[in-house]
Short mmCIF file of N, CA and C in Angstrom, two decimals:
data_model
loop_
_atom_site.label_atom_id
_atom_site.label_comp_id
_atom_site.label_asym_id
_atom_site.label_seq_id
_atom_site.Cartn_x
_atom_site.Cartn_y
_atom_site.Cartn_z
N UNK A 55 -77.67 -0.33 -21.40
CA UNK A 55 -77.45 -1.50 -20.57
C UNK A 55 -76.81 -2.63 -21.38
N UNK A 56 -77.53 -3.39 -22.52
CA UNK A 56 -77.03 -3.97 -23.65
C UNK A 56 -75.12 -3.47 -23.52
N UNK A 57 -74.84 -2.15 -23.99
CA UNK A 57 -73.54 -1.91 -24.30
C UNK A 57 -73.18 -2.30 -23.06
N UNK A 58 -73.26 -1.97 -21.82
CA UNK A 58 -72.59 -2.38 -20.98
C UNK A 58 -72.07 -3.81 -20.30
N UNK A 59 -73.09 -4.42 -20.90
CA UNK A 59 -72.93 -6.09 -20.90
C UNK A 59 -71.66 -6.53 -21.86
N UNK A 60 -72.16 -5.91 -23.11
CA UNK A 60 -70.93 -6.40 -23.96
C UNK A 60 -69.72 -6.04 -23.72
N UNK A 61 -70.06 -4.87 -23.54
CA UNK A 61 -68.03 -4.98 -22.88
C UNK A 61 -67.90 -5.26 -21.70
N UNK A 62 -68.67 -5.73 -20.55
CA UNK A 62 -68.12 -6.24 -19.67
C UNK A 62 -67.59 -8.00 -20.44
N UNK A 63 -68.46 -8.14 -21.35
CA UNK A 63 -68.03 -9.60 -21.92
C UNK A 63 -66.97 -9.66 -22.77
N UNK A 64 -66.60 -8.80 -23.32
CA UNK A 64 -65.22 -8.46 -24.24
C UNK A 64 -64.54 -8.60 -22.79
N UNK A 65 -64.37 -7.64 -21.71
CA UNK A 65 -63.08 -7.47 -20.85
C UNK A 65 -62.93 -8.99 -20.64
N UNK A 66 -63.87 -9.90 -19.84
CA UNK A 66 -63.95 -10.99 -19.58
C UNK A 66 -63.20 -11.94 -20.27
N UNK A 67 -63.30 -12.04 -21.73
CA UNK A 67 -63.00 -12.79 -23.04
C UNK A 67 -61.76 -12.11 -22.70
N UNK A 68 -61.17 -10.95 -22.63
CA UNK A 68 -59.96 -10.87 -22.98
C UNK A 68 -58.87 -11.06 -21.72
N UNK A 69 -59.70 -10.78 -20.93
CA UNK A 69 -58.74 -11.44 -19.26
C UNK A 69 -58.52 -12.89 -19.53
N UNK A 70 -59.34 -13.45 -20.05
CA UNK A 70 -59.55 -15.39 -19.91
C UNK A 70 -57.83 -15.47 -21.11
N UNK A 71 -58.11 -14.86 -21.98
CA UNK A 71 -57.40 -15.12 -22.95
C UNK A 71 -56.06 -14.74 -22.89
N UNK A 72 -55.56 -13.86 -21.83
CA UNK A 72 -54.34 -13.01 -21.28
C UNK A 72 -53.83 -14.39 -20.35
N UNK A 73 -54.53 -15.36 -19.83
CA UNK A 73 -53.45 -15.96 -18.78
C UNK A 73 -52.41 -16.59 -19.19
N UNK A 74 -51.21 -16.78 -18.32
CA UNK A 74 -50.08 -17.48 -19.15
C UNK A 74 -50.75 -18.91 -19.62
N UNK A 75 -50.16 -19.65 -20.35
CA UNK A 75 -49.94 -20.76 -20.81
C UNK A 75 -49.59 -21.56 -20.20
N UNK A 76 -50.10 -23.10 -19.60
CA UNK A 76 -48.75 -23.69 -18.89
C UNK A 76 -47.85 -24.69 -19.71
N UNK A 77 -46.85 -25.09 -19.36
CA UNK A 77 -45.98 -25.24 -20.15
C UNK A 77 -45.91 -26.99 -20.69
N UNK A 78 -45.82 -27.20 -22.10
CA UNK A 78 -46.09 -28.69 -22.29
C UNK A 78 -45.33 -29.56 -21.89
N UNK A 79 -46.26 -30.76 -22.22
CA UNK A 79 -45.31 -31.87 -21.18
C UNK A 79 -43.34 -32.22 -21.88
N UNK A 80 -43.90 -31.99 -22.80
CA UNK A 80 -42.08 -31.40 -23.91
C UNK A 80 -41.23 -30.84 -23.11
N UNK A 81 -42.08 -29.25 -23.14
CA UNK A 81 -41.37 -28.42 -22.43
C UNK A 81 -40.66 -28.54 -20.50
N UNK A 82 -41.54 -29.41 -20.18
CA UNK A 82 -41.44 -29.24 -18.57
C UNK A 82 -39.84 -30.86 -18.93
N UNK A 83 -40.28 -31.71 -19.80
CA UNK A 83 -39.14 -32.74 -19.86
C UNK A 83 -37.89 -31.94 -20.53
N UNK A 84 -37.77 -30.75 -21.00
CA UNK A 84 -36.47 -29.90 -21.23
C UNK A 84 -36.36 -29.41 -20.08
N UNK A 85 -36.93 -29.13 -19.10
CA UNK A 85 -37.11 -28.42 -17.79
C UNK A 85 -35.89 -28.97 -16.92
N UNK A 86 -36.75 -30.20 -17.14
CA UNK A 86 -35.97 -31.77 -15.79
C UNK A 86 -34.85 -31.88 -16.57
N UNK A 87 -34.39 -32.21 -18.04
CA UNK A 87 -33.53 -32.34 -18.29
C UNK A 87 -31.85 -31.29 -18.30
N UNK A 88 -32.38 -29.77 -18.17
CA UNK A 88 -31.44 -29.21 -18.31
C UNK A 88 -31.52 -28.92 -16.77
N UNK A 89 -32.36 -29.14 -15.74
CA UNK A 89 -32.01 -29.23 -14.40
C UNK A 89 -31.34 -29.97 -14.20
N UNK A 90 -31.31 -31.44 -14.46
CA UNK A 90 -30.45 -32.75 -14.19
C UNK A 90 -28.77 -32.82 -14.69
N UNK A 91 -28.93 -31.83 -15.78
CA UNK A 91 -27.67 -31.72 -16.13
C UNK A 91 -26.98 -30.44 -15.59
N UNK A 92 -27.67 -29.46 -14.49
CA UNK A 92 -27.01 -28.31 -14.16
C UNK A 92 -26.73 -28.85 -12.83
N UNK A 93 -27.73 -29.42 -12.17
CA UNK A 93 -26.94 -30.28 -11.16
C UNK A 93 -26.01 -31.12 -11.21
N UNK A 94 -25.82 -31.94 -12.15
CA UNK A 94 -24.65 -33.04 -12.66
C UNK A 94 -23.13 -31.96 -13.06
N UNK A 95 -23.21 -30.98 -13.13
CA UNK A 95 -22.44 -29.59 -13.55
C UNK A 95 -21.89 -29.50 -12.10
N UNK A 96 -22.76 -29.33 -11.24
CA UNK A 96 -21.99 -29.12 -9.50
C UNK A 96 -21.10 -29.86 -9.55
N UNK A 97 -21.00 -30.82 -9.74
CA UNK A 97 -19.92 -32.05 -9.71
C UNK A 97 -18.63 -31.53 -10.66
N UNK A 98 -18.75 -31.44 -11.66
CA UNK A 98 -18.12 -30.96 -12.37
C UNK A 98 -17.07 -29.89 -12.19
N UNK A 99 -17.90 -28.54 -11.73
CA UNK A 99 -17.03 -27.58 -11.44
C UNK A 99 -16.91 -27.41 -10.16
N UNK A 100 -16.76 -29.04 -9.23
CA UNK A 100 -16.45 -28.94 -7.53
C UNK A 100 -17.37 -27.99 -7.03
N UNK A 101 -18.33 -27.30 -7.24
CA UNK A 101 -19.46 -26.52 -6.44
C UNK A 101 -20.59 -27.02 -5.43
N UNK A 102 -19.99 -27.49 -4.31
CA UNK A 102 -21.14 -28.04 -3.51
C UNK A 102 -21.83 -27.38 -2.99
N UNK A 103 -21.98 -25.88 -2.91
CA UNK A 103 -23.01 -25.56 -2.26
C UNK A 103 -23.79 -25.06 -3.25
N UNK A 104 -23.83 -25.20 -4.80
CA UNK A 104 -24.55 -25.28 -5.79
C UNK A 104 -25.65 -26.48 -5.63
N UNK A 105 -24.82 -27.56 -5.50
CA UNK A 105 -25.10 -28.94 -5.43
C UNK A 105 -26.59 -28.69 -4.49
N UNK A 106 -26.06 -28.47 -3.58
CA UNK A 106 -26.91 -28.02 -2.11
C UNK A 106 -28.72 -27.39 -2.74
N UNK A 107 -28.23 -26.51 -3.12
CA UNK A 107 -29.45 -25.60 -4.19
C UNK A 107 -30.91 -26.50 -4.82
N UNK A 108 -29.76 -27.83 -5.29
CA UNK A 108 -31.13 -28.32 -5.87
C UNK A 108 -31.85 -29.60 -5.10
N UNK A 109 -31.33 -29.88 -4.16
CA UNK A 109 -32.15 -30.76 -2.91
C UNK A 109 -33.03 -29.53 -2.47
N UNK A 110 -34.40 -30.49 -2.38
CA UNK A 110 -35.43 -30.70 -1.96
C UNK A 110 -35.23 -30.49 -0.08
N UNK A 111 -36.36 -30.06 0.63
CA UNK A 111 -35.47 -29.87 1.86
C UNK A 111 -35.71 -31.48 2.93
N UNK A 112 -36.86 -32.28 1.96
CA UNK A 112 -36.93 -33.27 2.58
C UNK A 112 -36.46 -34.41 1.82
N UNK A 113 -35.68 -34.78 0.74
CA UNK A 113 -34.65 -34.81 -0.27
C UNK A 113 -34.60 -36.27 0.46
N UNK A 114 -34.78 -37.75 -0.28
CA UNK A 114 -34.17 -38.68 0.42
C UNK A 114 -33.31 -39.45 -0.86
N UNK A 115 -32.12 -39.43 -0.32
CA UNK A 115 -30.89 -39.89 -1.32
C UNK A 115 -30.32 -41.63 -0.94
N UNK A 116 -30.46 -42.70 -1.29
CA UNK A 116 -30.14 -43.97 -1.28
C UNK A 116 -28.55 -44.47 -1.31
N UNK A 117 -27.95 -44.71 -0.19
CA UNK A 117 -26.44 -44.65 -0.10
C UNK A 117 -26.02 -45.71 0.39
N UNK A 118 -25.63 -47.09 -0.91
CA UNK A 118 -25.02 -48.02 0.17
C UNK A 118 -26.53 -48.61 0.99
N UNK A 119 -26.38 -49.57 2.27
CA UNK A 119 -27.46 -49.99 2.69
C UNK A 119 -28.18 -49.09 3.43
N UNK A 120 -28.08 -47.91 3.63
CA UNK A 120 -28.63 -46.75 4.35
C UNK A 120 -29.45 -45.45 3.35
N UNK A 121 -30.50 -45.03 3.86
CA UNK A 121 -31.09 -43.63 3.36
C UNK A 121 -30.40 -42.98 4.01
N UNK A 122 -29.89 -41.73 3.27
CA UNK A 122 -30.13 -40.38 3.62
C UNK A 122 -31.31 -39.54 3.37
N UNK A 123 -31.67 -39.14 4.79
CA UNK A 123 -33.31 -37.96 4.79
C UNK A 123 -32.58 -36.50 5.24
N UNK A 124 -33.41 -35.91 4.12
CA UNK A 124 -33.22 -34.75 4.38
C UNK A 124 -31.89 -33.81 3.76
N UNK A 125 -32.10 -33.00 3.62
CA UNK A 125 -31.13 -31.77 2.96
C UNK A 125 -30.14 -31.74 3.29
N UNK A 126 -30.06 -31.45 5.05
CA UNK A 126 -28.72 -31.58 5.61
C UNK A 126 -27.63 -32.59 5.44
N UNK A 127 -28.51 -33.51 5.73
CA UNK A 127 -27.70 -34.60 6.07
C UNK A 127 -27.18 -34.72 4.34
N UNK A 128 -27.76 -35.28 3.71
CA UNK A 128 -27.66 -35.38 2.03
C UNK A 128 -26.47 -34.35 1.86
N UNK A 129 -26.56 -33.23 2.14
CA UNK A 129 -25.78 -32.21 1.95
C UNK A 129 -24.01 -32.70 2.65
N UNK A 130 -24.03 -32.90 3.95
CA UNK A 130 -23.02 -33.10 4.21
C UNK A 130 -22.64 -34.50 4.16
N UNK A 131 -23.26 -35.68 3.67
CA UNK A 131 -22.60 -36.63 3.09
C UNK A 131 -21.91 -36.97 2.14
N UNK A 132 -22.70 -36.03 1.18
CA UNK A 132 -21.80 -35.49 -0.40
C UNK A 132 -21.01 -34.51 -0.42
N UNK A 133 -21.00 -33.94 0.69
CA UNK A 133 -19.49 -32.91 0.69
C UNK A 133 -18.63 -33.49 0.28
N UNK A 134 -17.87 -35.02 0.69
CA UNK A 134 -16.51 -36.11 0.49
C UNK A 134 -16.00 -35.46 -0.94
N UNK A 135 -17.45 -36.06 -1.93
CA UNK A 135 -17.33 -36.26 -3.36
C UNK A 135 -16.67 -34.73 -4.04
N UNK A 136 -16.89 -33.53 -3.26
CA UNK A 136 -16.54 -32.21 -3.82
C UNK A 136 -15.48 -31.78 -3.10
N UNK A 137 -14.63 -32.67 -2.43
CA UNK A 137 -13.37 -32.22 -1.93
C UNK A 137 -12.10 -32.10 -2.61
N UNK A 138 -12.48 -33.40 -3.37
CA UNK A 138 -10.50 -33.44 -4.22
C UNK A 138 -10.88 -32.49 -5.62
N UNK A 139 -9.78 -32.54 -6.14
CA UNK A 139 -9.75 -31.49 -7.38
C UNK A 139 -10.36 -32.11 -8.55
N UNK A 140 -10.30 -33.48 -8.78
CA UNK A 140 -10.86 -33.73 -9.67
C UNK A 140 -12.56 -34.93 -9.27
N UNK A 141 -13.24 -34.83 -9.73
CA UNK A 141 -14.82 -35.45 -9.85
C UNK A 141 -14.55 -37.10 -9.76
N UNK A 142 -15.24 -37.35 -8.79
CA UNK A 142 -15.30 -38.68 -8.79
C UNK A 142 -15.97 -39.53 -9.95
N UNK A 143 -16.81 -38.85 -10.59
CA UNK A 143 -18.09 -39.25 -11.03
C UNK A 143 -18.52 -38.32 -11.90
N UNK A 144 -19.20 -38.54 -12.99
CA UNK A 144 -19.94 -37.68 -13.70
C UNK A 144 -21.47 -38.39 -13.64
N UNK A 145 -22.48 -37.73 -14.40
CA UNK A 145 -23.60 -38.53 -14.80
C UNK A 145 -24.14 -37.56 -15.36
N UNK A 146 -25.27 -38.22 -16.72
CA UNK A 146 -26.05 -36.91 -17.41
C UNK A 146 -27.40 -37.97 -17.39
N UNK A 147 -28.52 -36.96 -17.96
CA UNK A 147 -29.47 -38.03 -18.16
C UNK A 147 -30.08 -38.27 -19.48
N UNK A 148 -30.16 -39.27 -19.87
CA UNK A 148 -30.64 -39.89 -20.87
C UNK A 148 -32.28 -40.48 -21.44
N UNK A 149 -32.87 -40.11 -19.86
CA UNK A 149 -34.53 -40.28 -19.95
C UNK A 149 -34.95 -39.52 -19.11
N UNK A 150 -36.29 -39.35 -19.35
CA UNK A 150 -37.11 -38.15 -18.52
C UNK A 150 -38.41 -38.49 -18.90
N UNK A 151 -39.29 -38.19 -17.83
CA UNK A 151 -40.97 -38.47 -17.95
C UNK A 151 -41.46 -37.29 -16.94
N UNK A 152 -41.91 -37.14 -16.98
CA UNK A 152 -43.19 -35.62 -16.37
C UNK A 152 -44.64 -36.41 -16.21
N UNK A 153 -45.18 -36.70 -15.20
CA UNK A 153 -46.55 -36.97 -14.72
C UNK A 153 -47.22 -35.40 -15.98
N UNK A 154 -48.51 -36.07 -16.28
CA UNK A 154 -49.37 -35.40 -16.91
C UNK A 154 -50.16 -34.32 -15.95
N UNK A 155 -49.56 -33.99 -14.78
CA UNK A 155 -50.14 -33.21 -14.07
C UNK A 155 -49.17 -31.72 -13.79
N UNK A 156 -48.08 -32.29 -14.61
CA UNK A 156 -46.84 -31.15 -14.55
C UNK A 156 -45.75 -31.25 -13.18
N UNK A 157 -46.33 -32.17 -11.77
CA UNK A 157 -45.48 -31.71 -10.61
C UNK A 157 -44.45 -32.50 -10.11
N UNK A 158 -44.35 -33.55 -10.79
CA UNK A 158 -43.54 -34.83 -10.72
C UNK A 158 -42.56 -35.47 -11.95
N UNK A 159 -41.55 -35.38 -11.97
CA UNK A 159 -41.13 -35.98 -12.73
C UNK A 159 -39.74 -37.01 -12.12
N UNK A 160 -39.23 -37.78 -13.45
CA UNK A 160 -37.95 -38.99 -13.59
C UNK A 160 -37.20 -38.66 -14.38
N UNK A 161 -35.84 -38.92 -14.08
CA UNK A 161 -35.02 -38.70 -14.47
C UNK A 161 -34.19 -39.95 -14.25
N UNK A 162 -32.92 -40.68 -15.75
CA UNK A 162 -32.35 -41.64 -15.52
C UNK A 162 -31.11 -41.62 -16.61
N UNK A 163 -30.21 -42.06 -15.93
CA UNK A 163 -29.34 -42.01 -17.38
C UNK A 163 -27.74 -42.90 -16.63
N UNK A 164 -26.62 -42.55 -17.34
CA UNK A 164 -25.65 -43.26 -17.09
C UNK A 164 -24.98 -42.65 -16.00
N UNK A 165 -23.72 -43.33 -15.34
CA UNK A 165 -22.78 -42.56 -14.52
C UNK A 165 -21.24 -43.12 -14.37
N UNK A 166 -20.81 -42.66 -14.94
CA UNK A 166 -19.23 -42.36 -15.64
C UNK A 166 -18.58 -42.20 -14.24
N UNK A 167 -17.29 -43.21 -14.67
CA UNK A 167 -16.11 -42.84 -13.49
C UNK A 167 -15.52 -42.11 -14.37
N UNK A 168 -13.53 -41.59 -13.33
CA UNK A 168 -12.79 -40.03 -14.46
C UNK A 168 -12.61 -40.35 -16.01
N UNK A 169 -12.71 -42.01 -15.82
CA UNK A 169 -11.93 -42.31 -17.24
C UNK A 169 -13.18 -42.39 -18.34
N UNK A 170 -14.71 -42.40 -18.06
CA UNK A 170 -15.51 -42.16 -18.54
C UNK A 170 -16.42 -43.77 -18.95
N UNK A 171 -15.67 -45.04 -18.20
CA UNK A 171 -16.83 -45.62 -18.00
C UNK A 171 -17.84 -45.71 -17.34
N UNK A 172 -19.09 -46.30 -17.70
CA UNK A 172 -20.25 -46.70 -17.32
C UNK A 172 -19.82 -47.65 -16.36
N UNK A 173 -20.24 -47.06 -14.86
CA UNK A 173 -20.19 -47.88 -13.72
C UNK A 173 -21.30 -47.81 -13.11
N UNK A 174 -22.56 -47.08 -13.84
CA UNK A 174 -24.15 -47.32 -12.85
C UNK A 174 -24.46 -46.47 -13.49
N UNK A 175 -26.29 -46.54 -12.98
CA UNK A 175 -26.96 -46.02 -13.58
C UNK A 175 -28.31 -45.23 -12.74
N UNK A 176 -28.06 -43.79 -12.38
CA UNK A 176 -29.12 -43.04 -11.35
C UNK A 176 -30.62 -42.55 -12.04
N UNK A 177 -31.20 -43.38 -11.12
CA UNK A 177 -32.67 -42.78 -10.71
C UNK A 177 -32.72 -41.73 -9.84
N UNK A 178 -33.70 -40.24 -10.39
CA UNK A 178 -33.99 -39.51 -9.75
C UNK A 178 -35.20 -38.54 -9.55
N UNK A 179 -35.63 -38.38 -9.03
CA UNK A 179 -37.35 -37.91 -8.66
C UNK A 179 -37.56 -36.83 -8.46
N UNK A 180 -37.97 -35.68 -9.17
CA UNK A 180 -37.98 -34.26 -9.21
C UNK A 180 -39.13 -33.34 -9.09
N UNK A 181 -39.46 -32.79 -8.25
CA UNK A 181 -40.54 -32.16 -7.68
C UNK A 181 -40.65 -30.72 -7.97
N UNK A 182 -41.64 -30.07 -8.75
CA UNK A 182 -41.65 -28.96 -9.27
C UNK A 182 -42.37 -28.12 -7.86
N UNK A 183 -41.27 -27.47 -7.59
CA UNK A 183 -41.15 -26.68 -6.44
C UNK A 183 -42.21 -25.13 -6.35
N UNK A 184 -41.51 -24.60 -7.33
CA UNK A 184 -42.01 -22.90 -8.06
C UNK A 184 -42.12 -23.18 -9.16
N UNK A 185 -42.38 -22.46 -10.27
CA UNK A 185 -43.01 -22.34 -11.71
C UNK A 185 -41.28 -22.64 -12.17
N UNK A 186 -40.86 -23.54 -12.75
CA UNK A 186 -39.71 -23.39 -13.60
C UNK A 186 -38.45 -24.20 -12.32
N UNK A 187 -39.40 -24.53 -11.19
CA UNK A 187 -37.99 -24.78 -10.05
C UNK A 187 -37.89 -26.04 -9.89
N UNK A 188 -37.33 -26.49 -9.92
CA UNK A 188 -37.23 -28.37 -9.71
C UNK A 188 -36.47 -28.65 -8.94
N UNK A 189 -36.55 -29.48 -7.63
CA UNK A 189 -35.87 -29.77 -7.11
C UNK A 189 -36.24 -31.59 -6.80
N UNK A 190 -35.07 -32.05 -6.25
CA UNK A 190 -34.51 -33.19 -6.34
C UNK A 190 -35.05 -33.60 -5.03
N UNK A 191 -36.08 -35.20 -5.12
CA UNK A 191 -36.44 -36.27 -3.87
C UNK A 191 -36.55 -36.88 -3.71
N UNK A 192 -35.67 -37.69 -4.82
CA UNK A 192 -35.05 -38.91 -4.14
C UNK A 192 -34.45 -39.54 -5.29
N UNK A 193 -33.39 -40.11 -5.11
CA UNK A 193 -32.33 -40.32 -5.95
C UNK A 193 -31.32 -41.64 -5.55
N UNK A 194 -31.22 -42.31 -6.25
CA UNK A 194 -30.75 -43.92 -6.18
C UNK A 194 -30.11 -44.57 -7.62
N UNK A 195 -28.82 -44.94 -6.95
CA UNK A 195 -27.93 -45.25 -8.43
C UNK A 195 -27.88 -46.69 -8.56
N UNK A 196 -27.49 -47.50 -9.20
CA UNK A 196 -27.67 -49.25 -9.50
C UNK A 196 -26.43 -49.12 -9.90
N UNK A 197 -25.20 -50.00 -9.71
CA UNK A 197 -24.11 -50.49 -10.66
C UNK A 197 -24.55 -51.29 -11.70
N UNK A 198 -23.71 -50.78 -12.67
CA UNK A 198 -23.99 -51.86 -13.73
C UNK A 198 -22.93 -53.12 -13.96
N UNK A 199 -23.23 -54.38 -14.00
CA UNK A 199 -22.83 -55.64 -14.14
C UNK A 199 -21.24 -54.91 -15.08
N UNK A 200 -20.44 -55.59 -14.74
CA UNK A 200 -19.13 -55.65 -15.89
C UNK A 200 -18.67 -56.76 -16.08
N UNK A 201 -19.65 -57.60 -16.32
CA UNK A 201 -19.64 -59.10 -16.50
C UNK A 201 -19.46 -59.56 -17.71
N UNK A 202 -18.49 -60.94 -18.30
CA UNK A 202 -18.55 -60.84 -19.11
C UNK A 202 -19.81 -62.22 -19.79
N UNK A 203 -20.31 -62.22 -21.34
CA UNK A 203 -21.55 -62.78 -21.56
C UNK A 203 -21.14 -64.40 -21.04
N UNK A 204 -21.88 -64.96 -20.68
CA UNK A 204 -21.67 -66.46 -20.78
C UNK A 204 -22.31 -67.65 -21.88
#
């Protein structure tokens, strides 16, 4: 009886010790970051229904004095931007934070017209969907001043 306890307590010990890992808060901010920049890539190589991929399906995007709600709509408002041959816009990100709970994170950085100035700067809110999936809910850009000092 004894033996049979112990290895039911070995299997135990060694199931506990087999589960994955979850992934550190490091790791999940390389997560958001090379998401933010594979989406910022849609733009790049004109792929909007890439673009499409990483909205959220209730996705609310800040445009001008109006929200856009929702996937669709988000989706076919930014079609414009993936029509001509060359990118209106670039942007990468430059900061990232992950809630200590793993399911939320920020994303922020610059956003480049063709010639590669800084003309604003996007906030964006990323929701860990599936294990490794991030998708995008809600997202809002600021111009930046081109003022000169006084």
């Amino acid at each position: 009886m004894k033996k049979m306890i112990l290895l039911a307590a070995i299997a135990a010990t060694t199931a506990c010790t087999s589960l994955p890992v979850p992934p550190s808060n490091a790791e999940l901010k390389q997560q958001v970051a090379d998401t933010e920049r594979a989406f910022a890539a849609t733009m790049a190589k004109r792929d909007h229904q890439a673009f499409v991929t990483f909205l959220a399906d209730e996705t609310i995007f800040y445009s001008g004095p109006k929200a856009l709600r929702g996937k669709d709509t988000v989706a076919a408002e930014w079609k414009a931007f993936y029509e001509k041959p060359e990118a209106p816009f670039s942007w990468e990100p430059d900061q990232v934070e992950v809630l200590d709970s793993g399911t939320l994170a920020h994303s922020s950085g610059p956003v480049r017209d063709p010639q590669g100035k800084i003309t604003a700067r996007f906030n964006s809110v990323w929701r860990l969907e599936a294990p490794g999936k991030w998708r995008i809910v809600f997202d809002k850009g600021e111009r930046v001043c081109d003022c000169k000092k006084q």
